[in-house]
Short mmCIF file of C-alpha atoms in Angstrom, two decimals:
data_model
loop_
_atom_site.label_atom_id
_atom_site.label_comp_id
_atom_site.label_asym_id
_atom_site.label_seq_id
_atom_site.Cartn_x
_atom_site.Cartn_y
_atom_site.Cartn_z
CA ARG A 1 -114.78 201.78 -112.67
CA ARG A 2 -115.38 205.65 -112.82
CA LYS A 3 -118.51 205.19 -114.67
CA ARG A 4 -120.02 202.64 -112.23
CA ILE A 5 -119.17 204.74 -109.20
CA LEU A 6 -120.67 207.90 -110.55
CA ASN A 7 -123.61 206.43 -112.34
CA PRO A 8 -124.24 203.08 -110.15
CA HIS A 9 -128.08 202.70 -111.16
CA LYS A 10 -127.31 203.43 -114.96
CA LYS A 11 -127.73 199.67 -116.81
CA HIS A 12 -126.47 200.81 -120.31
CA ASP A 13 -124.82 203.72 -122.29
CA TRP A 14 -124.49 204.59 -125.79
CA LEU A 15 -121.25 204.09 -125.86
CA GLU A 16 -122.15 200.12 -125.15
CA GLU A 17 -124.55 200.05 -127.93
CA ILE A 18 -121.85 201.49 -130.35
CA VAL A 19 -119.23 199.07 -129.21
CA ASN A 20 -121.65 196.20 -129.51
CA GLU A 21 -122.30 197.39 -133.08
CA LYS A 22 -118.43 196.80 -133.58
CA LYS A 23 -118.42 193.55 -132.16
CA GLY A 24 -120.76 192.64 -135.19
CA GLN A 25 -124.10 193.42 -133.67
CA LYS A 26 -124.91 195.88 -136.17
CA LEU A 27 -127.93 198.62 -135.39
CA SER A 28 -130.80 199.20 -137.65
CA ARG A 29 -131.73 203.01 -138.45
CA GLN A 30 -134.51 202.62 -136.16
CA GLN A 31 -132.20 201.20 -133.23
CA THR A 32 -129.92 204.06 -133.94
CA ALA A 33 -132.27 206.87 -133.60
CA TYR A 34 -133.58 205.08 -130.42
CA THR A 35 -129.95 204.70 -129.06
CA LEU A 36 -129.36 208.44 -129.92
CA VAL A 37 -132.26 210.31 -128.43
CA ASN A 38 -131.63 208.23 -125.08
CA SER A 39 -128.30 208.88 -125.08
CA ARG A 40 -126.76 210.64 -122.24
CA ASN A 41 -124.53 213.02 -124.91
CA TRP A 42 -127.88 213.71 -126.46
CA THR A 43 -129.54 214.61 -123.20
CA HIS A 44 -126.58 216.76 -122.37
CA LEU A 45 -126.84 218.47 -125.77
CA MET A 46 -130.52 219.01 -125.29
CA SER A 47 -129.89 220.38 -121.93
CA ILE A 48 -127.87 223.15 -123.47
CA VAL A 49 -130.76 223.90 -126.16
CA ILE A 50 -133.08 224.01 -123.29
CA SER A 51 -131.05 226.48 -121.58
CA LEU A 52 -130.65 228.66 -124.38
CA HIS A 53 -134.06 228.67 -125.35
CA CYS A 54 -135.08 229.92 -121.89
CA ILE A 55 -132.54 232.81 -122.32
CA ALA A 56 -134.38 233.45 -125.30
CA ILE A 57 -137.77 233.37 -123.77
CA TYR A 58 -136.19 235.95 -120.96
CA TYR A 59 -135.35 238.09 -123.80
CA THR A 60 -138.84 238.61 -125.17
CA LYS A 61 -139.44 241.22 -122.52
CA PHE A 62 -141.57 244.11 -124.06
CA ASP A 63 -138.44 246.55 -123.24
CA ALA A 64 -135.94 244.30 -124.92
CA LEU A 65 -133.51 246.37 -126.82
CA ASP A 66 -133.29 245.49 -130.86
CA ILE A 67 -129.94 243.38 -130.70
CA GLU A 68 -131.70 241.34 -127.72
CA SER A 69 -134.80 240.89 -129.32
CA SER A 70 -132.88 239.59 -132.59
CA ILE A 71 -130.87 237.15 -130.29
CA SER A 72 -134.06 235.97 -128.81
CA PHE A 73 -135.38 235.83 -132.58
CA TYR A 74 -132.75 233.52 -133.73
CA LEU A 75 -132.08 231.34 -130.39
CA THR A 76 -135.79 230.48 -130.61
CA ILE A 77 -135.48 229.34 -134.15
CA GLY A 78 -132.33 227.34 -133.36
CA SER A 79 -134.05 225.66 -130.41
CA ASN A 80 -136.86 224.74 -132.06
CA PHE A 81 -135.11 223.07 -134.67
CA PHE A 82 -133.46 220.82 -132.30
CA PHE A 83 -136.88 220.07 -130.34
CA VAL A 84 -138.36 218.94 -133.78
CA LEU A 85 -135.33 216.92 -134.60
CA GLU A 86 -135.67 215.56 -131.18
CA VAL A 87 -139.49 214.75 -131.56
CA SER A 88 -138.89 213.14 -135.20
CA LEU A 89 -135.95 211.12 -133.81
CA ALA A 90 -138.08 209.75 -131.16
CA THR A 91 -141.00 208.99 -133.32
CA TYR A 92 -138.62 206.73 -135.75
CA GLY A 93 -137.03 205.37 -132.67
CA ALA A 94 -140.39 204.13 -131.44
CA GLY A 95 -141.45 202.71 -134.99
CA SER A 96 -144.58 204.62 -135.52
CA VAL A 97 -146.43 207.48 -134.05
CA GLY A 98 -149.07 205.32 -132.19
CA VAL A 99 -146.35 203.79 -130.53
CA ALA A 100 -144.90 206.80 -129.28
CA ILE A 101 -147.73 208.47 -128.07
CA THR A 102 -148.26 205.99 -125.61
CA SER A 103 -145.29 207.60 -123.90
CA ALA A 104 -146.76 210.77 -121.57
CA LYS A 105 -143.14 212.28 -121.89
CA PHE A 106 -143.19 212.35 -125.60
CA VAL A 107 -146.74 213.53 -125.88
CA PHE A 108 -145.90 216.66 -123.69
CA GLU A 109 -142.75 217.07 -125.79
CA LEU A 110 -144.94 216.99 -129.31
CA VAL A 111 -147.60 219.49 -127.59
CA THR A 112 -145.14 221.72 -126.28
CA THR A 113 -142.98 221.57 -129.42
CA ILE A 114 -146.11 222.57 -131.74
CA MET A 115 -146.94 225.22 -129.47
CA GLY A 116 -144.00 226.76 -129.92
CA ILE A 117 -143.83 226.43 -133.72
CA PHE A 118 -147.27 228.22 -133.71
CA GLY A 119 -146.12 230.84 -131.35
CA ILE A 120 -143.29 231.94 -133.69
CA ILE A 121 -145.67 231.90 -136.92
CA LEU A 122 -148.62 233.81 -135.20
CA ASN A 123 -146.35 235.69 -132.97
CA ILE A 124 -148.64 234.93 -129.47
CA LYS A 125 -146.42 235.39 -126.12
CA PHE A 126 -148.28 232.72 -124.62
CA LEU A 127 -146.99 230.18 -126.86
CA LEU A 128 -143.86 231.51 -127.41
CA VAL A 129 -143.06 231.94 -123.16
CA PHE A 130 -145.16 228.20 -122.68
CA PRO A 131 -142.20 226.05 -123.72
CA ALA A 132 -140.32 227.08 -120.78
CA VAL A 133 -141.62 224.42 -118.69
CA ARG A 134 -139.19 222.08 -120.26
CA LEU A 135 -136.72 223.22 -117.57
CA TYR A 136 -137.86 220.47 -115.60
CA ARG A 137 -135.84 218.18 -117.66
CA LEU A 138 -132.84 219.53 -116.24
CA MET A 139 -133.86 218.13 -113.10
CA THR A 140 -132.03 214.74 -114.23
CA TYR A 141 -128.79 216.77 -112.81
CA PHE A 142 -130.69 216.62 -109.36
CA PRO A 143 -131.71 212.92 -108.72
CA THR A 144 -133.75 213.78 -105.61
CA LEU A 145 -135.61 216.55 -107.40
CA HIS A 146 -136.31 214.46 -110.13
CA HIS A 147 -137.40 211.76 -107.94
CA LEU A 148 -139.52 214.21 -105.97
CA LEU A 149 -141.34 215.47 -109.54
CA HIS A 150 -142.05 211.98 -110.66
CA LYS A 151 -143.55 211.05 -107.40
CA THR A 152 -145.93 214.14 -107.47
CA VAL A 153 -146.79 213.39 -111.56
CA ASP A 154 -147.73 209.95 -110.09
CA SER A 155 -150.01 211.02 -107.22
CA THR A 156 -152.02 213.38 -109.79
CA SER A 157 -154.84 210.76 -110.69
CA PRO A 158 -155.67 210.07 -106.79
CA ILE A 159 -155.53 213.58 -105.91
CA VAL A 160 -157.71 214.26 -108.86
CA ASN A 161 -160.35 211.65 -108.06
CA LEU A 162 -160.11 213.36 -104.09
CA CYS A 163 -160.62 216.75 -105.71
CA VAL A 164 -163.73 215.56 -107.30
CA PHE A 165 -165.09 214.02 -104.26
CA LEU A 166 -164.41 216.96 -102.66
CA ILE A 167 -166.73 219.08 -105.14
CA MET A 168 -169.51 216.73 -105.13
CA VAL A 169 -169.64 216.71 -101.27
CA GLY A 170 -168.79 220.41 -101.19
CA THR A 171 -171.70 220.91 -103.52
CA THR A 172 -174.18 218.43 -101.94
CA VAL A 173 -173.67 220.55 -98.62
CA ALA A 174 -173.83 223.63 -100.35
CA LEU A 175 -177.57 222.40 -101.72
CA THR A 176 -178.50 221.06 -98.08
CA GLY A 177 -177.67 224.70 -96.47
CA ARG A 178 -179.97 226.45 -99.44
CA TYR A 179 -182.75 224.12 -97.77
CA VAL A 180 -181.75 224.69 -93.78
CA PHE A 181 -181.39 228.58 -94.37
CA GLY A 182 -182.95 229.48 -97.37
CA ALA A 183 -182.93 233.31 -97.74
CA ALA A 184 -182.84 233.62 -93.77
CA MET A 185 -178.95 234.81 -93.84
CA ASP A 186 -179.39 237.45 -96.91
CA ASP A 187 -179.82 240.53 -94.80
CA ILE A 188 -177.37 239.81 -92.39
CA THR A 189 -174.19 238.37 -93.71
CA ARG A 190 -172.63 238.08 -97.37
CA SER A 191 -171.85 234.61 -96.08
CA ASN A 192 -175.22 233.19 -96.81
CA PHE A 193 -177.02 230.53 -98.65
CA GLY A 194 -179.35 232.52 -100.43
CA SER A 195 -178.43 231.73 -103.88
CA LEU A 196 -176.71 228.95 -105.39
CA GLY A 197 -173.16 230.77 -106.02
CA LEU A 198 -173.22 232.30 -102.51
CA SER A 199 -174.11 228.81 -100.95
CA LEU A 200 -170.95 227.37 -102.85
CA LEU A 201 -168.96 230.32 -101.57
CA THR A 202 -170.25 230.02 -98.50
CA THR A 203 -169.33 226.49 -98.06
CA PHE A 204 -165.72 226.78 -99.53
CA GLN A 205 -165.20 229.47 -96.84
CA LEU A 206 -166.14 226.92 -94.25
CA LEU A 207 -163.84 224.59 -95.56
CA THR A 208 -161.02 226.82 -95.34
CA GLY A 209 -161.78 227.68 -91.81
CA ASP A 210 -162.14 231.28 -92.53
CA GLY A 211 -164.68 233.42 -90.10
CA TRP A 212 -166.69 230.27 -89.23
CA SER A 213 -167.62 230.93 -85.82
CA GLU A 214 -169.16 234.50 -87.51
CA VAL A 215 -170.95 232.32 -89.90
CA VAL A 216 -172.35 230.44 -86.86
CA PHE A 217 -173.52 233.34 -85.13
CA ASP A 218 -174.93 234.59 -87.85
CA ALA A 219 -177.14 231.61 -88.45
CA VAL A 220 -178.47 231.17 -85.27
CA TYR A 221 -179.18 235.14 -85.26
CA SER A 222 -181.08 234.55 -88.58
CA LEU A 223 -183.35 231.74 -87.19
CA GLU A 224 -186.33 232.08 -84.61
CA ALA A 225 -187.32 228.13 -83.51
CA LEU A 226 -184.83 226.48 -81.32
CA GLN A 227 -185.23 223.52 -83.12
CA ARG A 228 -183.72 224.98 -86.47
CA ARG A 229 -180.86 226.85 -84.59
CA ILE A 230 -179.76 223.65 -83.02
CA LEU A 231 -179.79 222.16 -86.63
CA ALA A 232 -177.92 224.99 -87.79
CA VAL A 233 -175.10 225.02 -85.55
CA ALA A 234 -175.20 221.20 -85.96
CA PHE A 235 -174.82 221.62 -89.58
CA ILE A 236 -171.87 224.18 -89.88
CA VAL A 237 -170.09 222.54 -87.04
CA LEU A 238 -170.51 218.97 -88.69
CA TRP A 239 -168.96 220.27 -92.28
CA ILE A 240 -166.00 221.96 -90.71
CA ILE A 241 -165.20 218.96 -88.53
CA PHE A 242 -165.54 216.79 -91.29
CA ALA A 243 -163.50 219.19 -93.84
CA THR A 244 -160.63 219.67 -91.25
CA PHE A 245 -159.98 216.35 -89.79
CA VAL A 246 -161.37 214.05 -92.56
CA LEU A 247 -160.35 215.55 -95.78
CA THR A 248 -157.35 217.08 -94.90
CA ASN A 249 -155.99 213.79 -93.61
CA ILE A 250 -157.08 211.80 -96.88
CA PHE A 251 -155.20 214.41 -98.89
CA ILE A 252 -152.08 213.54 -96.83
CA ALA A 253 -152.86 209.86 -96.96
CA VAL A 254 -152.88 209.95 -100.84
CA ILE A 255 -149.84 211.50 -100.76
CA ILE A 256 -147.89 209.60 -98.51
CA GLU A 257 -149.04 206.48 -100.39
CA ASN A 258 -148.04 207.59 -103.50
CA PHE A 259 -144.68 209.12 -102.12
CA GLU A 260 -144.30 205.86 -100.41
CA VAL A 261 -142.00 207.83 -97.95
CA VAL A 262 -139.42 205.22 -96.94
CA LEU A 263 -138.67 204.47 -100.78
CA THR A 264 -138.55 208.51 -100.93
CA ILE A 265 -135.82 208.52 -98.16
CA LYS A 266 -133.64 205.85 -99.55
CA ASP A 267 -133.72 207.41 -103.07
CA ILE A 268 -132.52 210.78 -101.32
CA LYS A 269 -129.72 208.78 -99.45
CA ARG A 270 -128.50 207.30 -103.12
CA PRO A 271 -125.06 208.27 -103.88
CA GLY A 272 -125.04 211.41 -106.09
CA HIS A 273 -122.26 212.61 -108.42
CA ILE A 274 -120.26 214.67 -105.43
CA TYR A 275 -120.42 211.29 -102.80
CA GLY A 276 -119.10 209.24 -106.17
CA MET A 277 -116.14 211.60 -106.27
CA LYS A 278 -115.56 211.67 -102.57
CA GLN A 279 -116.01 207.68 -102.47
CA LEU A 280 -113.60 207.42 -105.57
CA VAL A 281 -111.04 209.35 -103.71
CA SER A 282 -111.56 207.54 -100.41
CA ASN A 283 -111.12 204.09 -102.05
CA ALA A 284 -108.17 205.20 -104.01
CA TRP A 285 -106.50 206.25 -100.73
CA GLN A 286 -107.78 203.38 -99.07
CA ARG A 287 -106.15 201.14 -101.57
CA TYR A 288 -102.91 203.19 -101.48
CA TYR A 289 -102.86 203.17 -97.86
CA THR A 290 -103.42 199.22 -97.53
CA THR A 291 -100.79 198.45 -100.45
CA MET A 292 -98.34 200.65 -98.50
CA SER A 293 -98.75 199.05 -94.89
CA ALA A 294 -98.73 195.70 -96.35
CA TYR A 295 -95.43 196.27 -98.26
CA ARG A 296 -93.55 197.94 -95.42
CA ARG A 297 -94.67 194.91 -93.54
CA GLY A 298 -93.01 192.63 -95.93
CA ASP A 299 -96.53 190.68 -96.74
CA ILE A 300 -95.82 191.57 -100.47
CA GLN A 301 -92.99 192.18 -102.79
CA PHE A 302 -92.84 194.93 -105.62
CA ASN A 303 -92.12 193.41 -109.09
CA ARG A 304 -90.03 196.13 -111.04
CA VAL A 305 -90.94 194.60 -114.63
CA THR A 306 -94.29 194.05 -114.17
CA GLY A 307 -94.95 197.23 -111.81
CA GLN A 308 -97.36 194.94 -109.77
CA TYR A 309 -97.12 193.83 -105.82
CA LEU A 310 -97.44 190.42 -105.79
CA LEU A 311 -97.79 187.85 -103.06
CA PRO A 312 -95.42 185.20 -101.67
CA ASN A 313 -97.40 182.44 -103.77
CA GLY A 314 -96.95 184.86 -107.16
CA GLN A 315 -100.31 185.95 -107.27
CA VAL A 316 -101.24 189.66 -107.72
CA PHE A 317 -102.09 191.40 -104.41
CA ASP A 318 -105.48 192.78 -104.31
CA PRO A 319 -106.15 195.41 -101.46
CA SER A 320 -110.21 195.24 -101.58
CA LYS A 321 -110.07 191.71 -100.41
CA VAL A 322 -107.94 192.85 -96.97
CA PRO A 323 -110.21 192.68 -94.39
CA LYS A 324 -111.24 196.22 -93.02
CA THR A 325 -110.82 195.92 -88.85
CA SER A 326 -111.38 199.11 -88.33
CA ARG A 327 -115.04 199.33 -89.85
CA VAL A 328 -115.61 196.00 -88.50
CA ARG A 329 -114.90 197.23 -84.94
CA GLY A 330 -117.09 200.13 -85.56
CA GLU A 331 -119.82 197.98 -86.37
CA ALA A 332 -119.43 196.25 -83.57
CA SER A 333 -119.16 198.58 -81.01
CA GLY A 334 -122.36 200.42 -82.43
CA GLY A 335 -120.25 202.92 -83.56
CA SER A 336 -122.00 202.58 -87.10
CA PRO A 337 -124.75 204.50 -87.83
CA THR A 338 -127.01 201.77 -89.03
CA GLY A 339 -126.33 200.38 -85.44
CA ALA A 340 -129.01 199.28 -83.05
CA ALA A 341 -131.01 202.59 -82.72
CA GLY A 342 -130.69 202.94 -86.61
CA GLY A 343 -131.90 199.43 -87.15
CA LYS A 344 -135.00 199.82 -84.80
CA LEU A 345 -135.82 202.94 -86.53
CA GLY A 346 -135.50 201.51 -90.03
CA LEU A 347 -137.61 198.30 -88.48
CA ALA A 348 -140.09 200.56 -87.40
CA LEU A 349 -140.49 202.42 -90.49
CA LYS A 350 -140.64 199.23 -92.42
CA ARG A 351 -143.27 198.05 -90.02
CA SER A 352 -145.41 201.09 -90.14
CA THR A 353 -145.05 200.88 -94.05
CA SER A 354 -146.20 197.22 -94.11
CA ALA A 355 -149.21 198.09 -92.20
CA ARG A 356 -150.16 200.98 -93.96
CA MET A 357 -149.84 199.00 -97.11
CA MET A 358 -151.86 196.22 -96.00
CA ALA A 359 -154.42 199.00 -94.83
CA TRP A 360 -154.67 200.35 -97.88
CA ASN A 361 -155.00 196.83 -100.06
CA ASP A 362 -157.95 195.53 -97.63
CA VAL A 363 -159.65 198.68 -98.46
CA VAL A 364 -158.91 198.37 -102.53
CA THR A 365 -159.89 194.80 -102.08
CA SER A 366 -163.19 195.38 -99.78
CA VAL A 367 -164.01 197.93 -102.95
CA VAL A 368 -163.37 195.70 -105.76
CA VAL A 369 -164.23 192.38 -104.62
CA HIS A 370 -167.39 192.25 -106.80
CA ARG A 371 -165.20 192.71 -110.05
CA GLU A 372 -162.96 189.65 -108.89
CA LYS A 373 -165.82 187.34 -108.52
CA LYS A 374 -167.76 185.83 -110.99
CA VAL A 375 -171.36 187.10 -111.88
CA VAL A 376 -172.70 183.65 -111.37
CA ASP A 377 -171.70 183.60 -107.76
CA PHE A 378 -174.15 186.47 -107.00
CA TYR A 379 -177.15 184.52 -108.09
CA THR A 380 -176.79 181.01 -106.61
CA GLU A 381 -179.10 181.71 -103.82
CA ARG A 382 -182.98 182.36 -103.64
CA SER A 383 -183.97 186.01 -103.47
CA LEU A 384 -186.91 187.52 -101.47
CA TYR A 385 -187.71 183.67 -100.84
CA PHE A 386 -189.48 183.45 -103.98
CA PHE A 387 -187.31 183.84 -106.95
CA TYR A 388 -185.11 180.88 -107.47
CA PRO A 389 -181.65 181.27 -109.90
CA LYS A 390 -183.72 179.76 -112.91
CA ASN A 391 -186.85 182.04 -112.18
CA LYS A 392 -187.63 183.60 -115.67
CA TYR A 393 -188.39 187.04 -114.01
CA ARG A 394 -185.50 187.03 -111.99
CA ILE A 395 -183.54 185.72 -115.17
CA PHE A 396 -184.95 188.83 -116.93
CA ALA A 397 -184.16 191.25 -113.91
CA ILE A 398 -180.60 189.94 -113.79
CA TYR A 399 -180.41 190.82 -117.79
CA VAL A 400 -181.93 194.11 -117.36
CA ALA A 401 -179.32 195.13 -114.33
CA GLU A 402 -176.46 194.03 -116.10
CA HIS A 403 -177.28 195.54 -119.08
CA PRO A 404 -175.03 198.71 -120.34
CA LEU A 405 -177.91 200.63 -121.26
CA PHE A 406 -179.59 200.16 -117.87
CA GLN A 407 -176.83 201.63 -116.50
CA THR A 408 -176.31 204.46 -118.63
CA LEU A 409 -180.32 205.08 -118.32
CA ILE A 410 -179.48 205.60 -114.46
CA ILE A 411 -176.59 207.66 -114.71
CA SER A 412 -178.43 209.91 -117.32
CA ILE A 413 -181.15 210.22 -114.71
CA ILE A 414 -178.92 211.19 -111.85
CA VAL A 415 -176.96 213.73 -113.83
CA LEU A 416 -180.03 215.14 -115.05
CA ASN A 417 -181.41 215.50 -111.39
CA CYS A 418 -178.29 217.10 -110.12
CA PHE A 419 -178.60 219.57 -113.06
CA MET A 420 -182.29 220.35 -112.00
CA MET A 421 -181.46 220.97 -108.43
CA PHE A 422 -179.19 223.62 -109.50
CA ILE A 423 -181.17 225.28 -111.62
CA THR A 424 -184.59 224.92 -109.59
CA PRO A 425 -185.19 226.66 -106.21
CA ALA A 426 -184.96 224.39 -103.25
CA TYR A 427 -188.42 224.61 -102.22
CA ARG A 428 -191.59 226.31 -103.43
CA ASP A 429 -191.45 229.44 -101.73
CA LEU A 430 -187.99 230.53 -102.27
CA ASN A 431 -188.13 232.63 -105.28
CA ASP A 432 -185.05 232.59 -107.81
CA ASP A 433 -185.31 235.06 -110.51
CA PRO A 434 -185.36 234.61 -113.12
CA VAL A 435 -186.92 230.88 -113.44
CA LEU A 436 -185.06 228.98 -116.04
CA ILE A 437 -187.64 226.04 -116.03
CA PRO A 438 -191.56 225.97 -115.09
CA PRO A 439 -192.50 224.32 -112.31
CA PHE A 440 -194.66 222.13 -113.83
CA VAL A 441 -191.42 220.58 -115.79
CA SER A 442 -189.54 220.16 -112.89
CA ILE A 443 -192.05 218.32 -110.86
CA VAL A 444 -192.61 216.25 -113.69
CA ILE A 445 -189.19 215.38 -114.00
CA ASP A 446 -188.81 214.46 -110.41
CA TYR A 447 -191.72 212.18 -110.80
CA VAL A 448 -190.41 210.16 -113.60
CA SER A 449 -186.96 210.24 -111.95
CA THR A 450 -188.49 208.80 -108.94
CA VAL A 451 -190.19 205.87 -110.90
CA VAL A 452 -187.15 205.30 -112.59
CA PHE A 453 -185.28 204.76 -109.36
CA SER A 454 -187.59 202.37 -107.74
CA VAL A 455 -187.82 200.04 -110.86
CA GLU A 456 -183.76 200.10 -110.63
CA PHE A 457 -184.38 199.05 -106.66
CA LEU A 458 -186.89 196.38 -107.59
CA VAL A 459 -185.04 194.99 -110.46
CA MET A 460 -181.70 194.94 -107.81
CA VAL A 461 -183.62 193.35 -104.96
CA VAL A 462 -184.74 190.66 -107.32
CA SER A 463 -181.66 189.97 -108.40
CA LEU A 464 -179.54 190.01 -105.50
CA GLY A 465 -182.27 189.94 -102.53
CA LEU A 466 -183.00 192.38 -100.21
CA ILE A 467 -181.45 191.23 -96.90
CA ASN A 468 -181.15 187.44 -96.54
CA THR A 469 -178.70 186.55 -99.31
CA ARG A 470 -174.74 186.73 -99.17
CA HIS A 471 -174.96 189.32 -101.59
CA ALA A 472 -178.38 190.88 -100.66
CA TYR A 473 -178.67 194.80 -101.95
CA LEU A 474 -179.00 196.33 -98.58
CA LYS A 475 -175.56 194.39 -97.28
CA SER A 476 -173.64 197.47 -99.14
CA GLY A 477 -173.33 200.65 -97.81
CA TRP A 478 -174.06 202.20 -101.04
CA ASN A 479 -177.29 200.52 -101.56
CA VAL A 480 -178.58 202.00 -98.30
CA LEU A 481 -177.96 205.39 -99.35
CA ASP A 482 -179.75 204.78 -102.54
CA THR A 483 -182.35 203.35 -100.66
CA PHE A 484 -182.55 206.37 -98.21
CA VAL A 485 -182.89 208.83 -101.21
CA LEU A 486 -185.58 206.93 -102.54
CA ALA A 487 -187.68 206.59 -99.58
CA PHE A 488 -187.50 210.47 -98.88
CA SER A 489 -188.12 210.96 -102.95
CA TRP A 490 -191.61 209.11 -102.45
CA PHE A 491 -192.46 210.99 -99.14
CA ASP A 492 -191.77 214.09 -101.37
CA VAL A 493 -193.97 212.75 -103.98
CA LEU A 494 -196.48 211.85 -101.44
CA ALA A 495 -196.42 215.33 -99.49
CA THR A 496 -196.99 217.29 -103.17
CA VAL A 497 -199.86 214.81 -104.15
CA THR A 498 -201.53 215.15 -100.87
CA GLY A 499 -201.24 218.61 -100.37
CA MET A 500 -199.01 218.43 -97.49
CA GLU A 501 -196.98 221.11 -98.98
CA GLY A 502 -199.39 223.66 -98.49
CA ASP A 503 -200.72 222.42 -94.96
CA ASN A 504 -197.32 221.85 -93.52
CA LEU A 505 -194.23 223.39 -95.11
CA GLY A 506 -192.02 222.73 -92.80
CA ALA A 507 -192.42 218.86 -93.12
CA ALA A 508 -192.35 219.15 -97.11
CA LYS A 509 -188.90 220.84 -96.79
CA VAL A 510 -187.68 218.12 -94.50
CA PHE A 511 -188.48 215.48 -97.05
CA ARG A 512 -186.87 217.55 -99.92
CA LEU A 513 -184.03 218.19 -97.94
CA PHE A 514 -182.91 214.97 -98.73
CA ARG A 515 -182.72 215.19 -102.31
CA ALA A 516 -179.35 216.87 -101.85
CA LEU A 517 -177.73 213.67 -101.30
CA ARG A 518 -178.84 212.58 -104.78
CA PRO A 519 -175.41 213.78 -106.46
CA LEU A 520 -173.58 211.15 -103.94
CA ARG A 521 -174.85 208.48 -106.11
CA LEU A 522 -172.75 209.32 -109.01
CA MET A 523 -169.66 208.28 -106.71
CA LYS A 524 -171.02 204.80 -106.38
CA ARG A 525 -170.27 204.54 -110.25
CA ASN A 526 -166.47 205.82 -110.14
CA GLU A 527 -164.11 203.03 -109.05
CA GLY A 528 -161.58 205.79 -107.81
CA MET A 529 -163.59 207.50 -105.83
CA ARG A 530 -165.25 204.75 -103.79
CA VAL A 531 -161.89 203.94 -102.78
CA VAL A 532 -161.01 207.26 -101.71
CA ILE A 533 -164.63 207.68 -99.73
CA ASP A 534 -164.21 204.02 -98.06
CA ALA A 535 -160.71 204.75 -96.89
#
C-alpha cells in the first residue's frame, strides 16, 4: 500500500521480478541483467556514484591539495568502473549492441563513458570534466524537472528545423541587402552590407532589434534617389517585422506544441513523495476517525480475539466504504477547487488545446498530402490540353521527374548556386577582393543552372499540367516561387546577352536581385521545414 501511494505511476519493480522467479518463472541471465539495470536499487546506487564522481571532478581544480588530488583520482577510477559495468550490463540485457544503441539514453551513456576513460588515460581536462553532465540523471528524484527535461529534449528536432529555416531566410536577406545597398553604407557605419560577413552581421543585428533605427537612418542617408530610399526603408522594416512577430511566435508555437502545456500542468500536479506522505497520514487519520466514530455510535463491535471491528452481520468493517458526507457537501456547494470555475477553466484549456492540435494537424496534412496519395492520381488527367496519360512523351517526363538521380541533380545545382552566390560579387561593379572564381566561370555556371532549372520546369509541367489540372504545377506555392525565380533568371541572362547590363545597370541589378531567392528552393525538399514555413 505504501508503494502504491508513494509510486502510483510505477508499473513494476525489481522485487516483483524476484518474487516471480521464486514462483517458478526463472529469469535468464539476460533478463537478470536487464532487471538489475532497471531496478530502483541500481538507480539509487548509480545516483550515489554520480554524486561522488561530480565531487571528484570538482577536486580536479588547478589549486587542489595533494590529498584532494589523490581522492579525486581514486573516486574517478571507481566511478568509471561502475559506469563501464552499467554499460556492459545494459548491452548484455538488450541482447546485442545493435539493439542497445537504438536507445538514445544508452548511446549518451556509452559516449560519456568512453570520453571519461580517454580522459583518464590521456589526462585531458575537458574529457575528465564532461561526464559531469550525468547530473541530469539525478532529476529522477524531482518528477517535474525530469518531465520538463524530457519535453525539452523532445522539442530539439523541430527547433533545429526552425533554426535552419531562420539561417536560410537570414542568409537570403543578407544577400538581398548586398544587392540593394552594395557598398553605399561602408563609409557611414559599420552596420553595412558591403561584404557577405558584414551583411550577415547586420542582418543578425536587425533580427535582435539592436540599433535598428540607426541602420534605417544610415541606409536612407547613404542613398540619393527617392525610389531607392523607399526600397531601403521597406526592406529593413519588413525584415524587422517578420523577425519580431512571425519568427518569435513560431518559436513559441513549436515549444507549446512539443511541451503540450495542459499535459505538463497535469504532470506537475501529480502527487510527489511529500504529497504521498501527507496523503498516507491523512488516509490513516481518516480511517481511524471513521472507525472510532462508528464504534462510539455502536454501529460496529470490536472482536478481542481477532482484533478486528465487525459489522452486525459479522463482516469486517471497512472504513474506506463509508460515504464522506463532508466532501460531498463541499463539492455540492462549490467549495471544491474543481467546481464550476475550475471546470470552465479546464474546459477552456481543453478546447484551446484541441483547436491548436486541429490547426497543426491541418497544416501537416496539407503539407504531406502528396505522400498519402498514390502517384497514379497525379497523372490521370490530360496536361497542357495535349499530353494524355498514356502519351509516350508524358510517360518519359514522369519517369524523369520521379527518378532519384534527377532530384539529386536539381538539389546539387541549387547547392552549387548558393555556393556561387556566397563567393561572387552581387553585381559586376561591386569589386570583391580577392576574386575566388573568374567571372567567365560564374557566368557559365549561371547559364547552365538556368537551363537545368528550365528543363525541370518543362518536365514537371508536362507531367502535372500547368494550371488546368487538379494537381497542376502552379497550384503549389512552392512551385510558383520556383517559376518566379526561373523567370527572373532568364531576364538576367537576356540582360547580359543583349548588353542591357552595360546600358542600364539599374535594371540588370533588379533582375539579379531575385537570385537571392534561390536558397529558398532547398526548403521545398525538406518536409520538416515545409511544415514550419506553412505554419
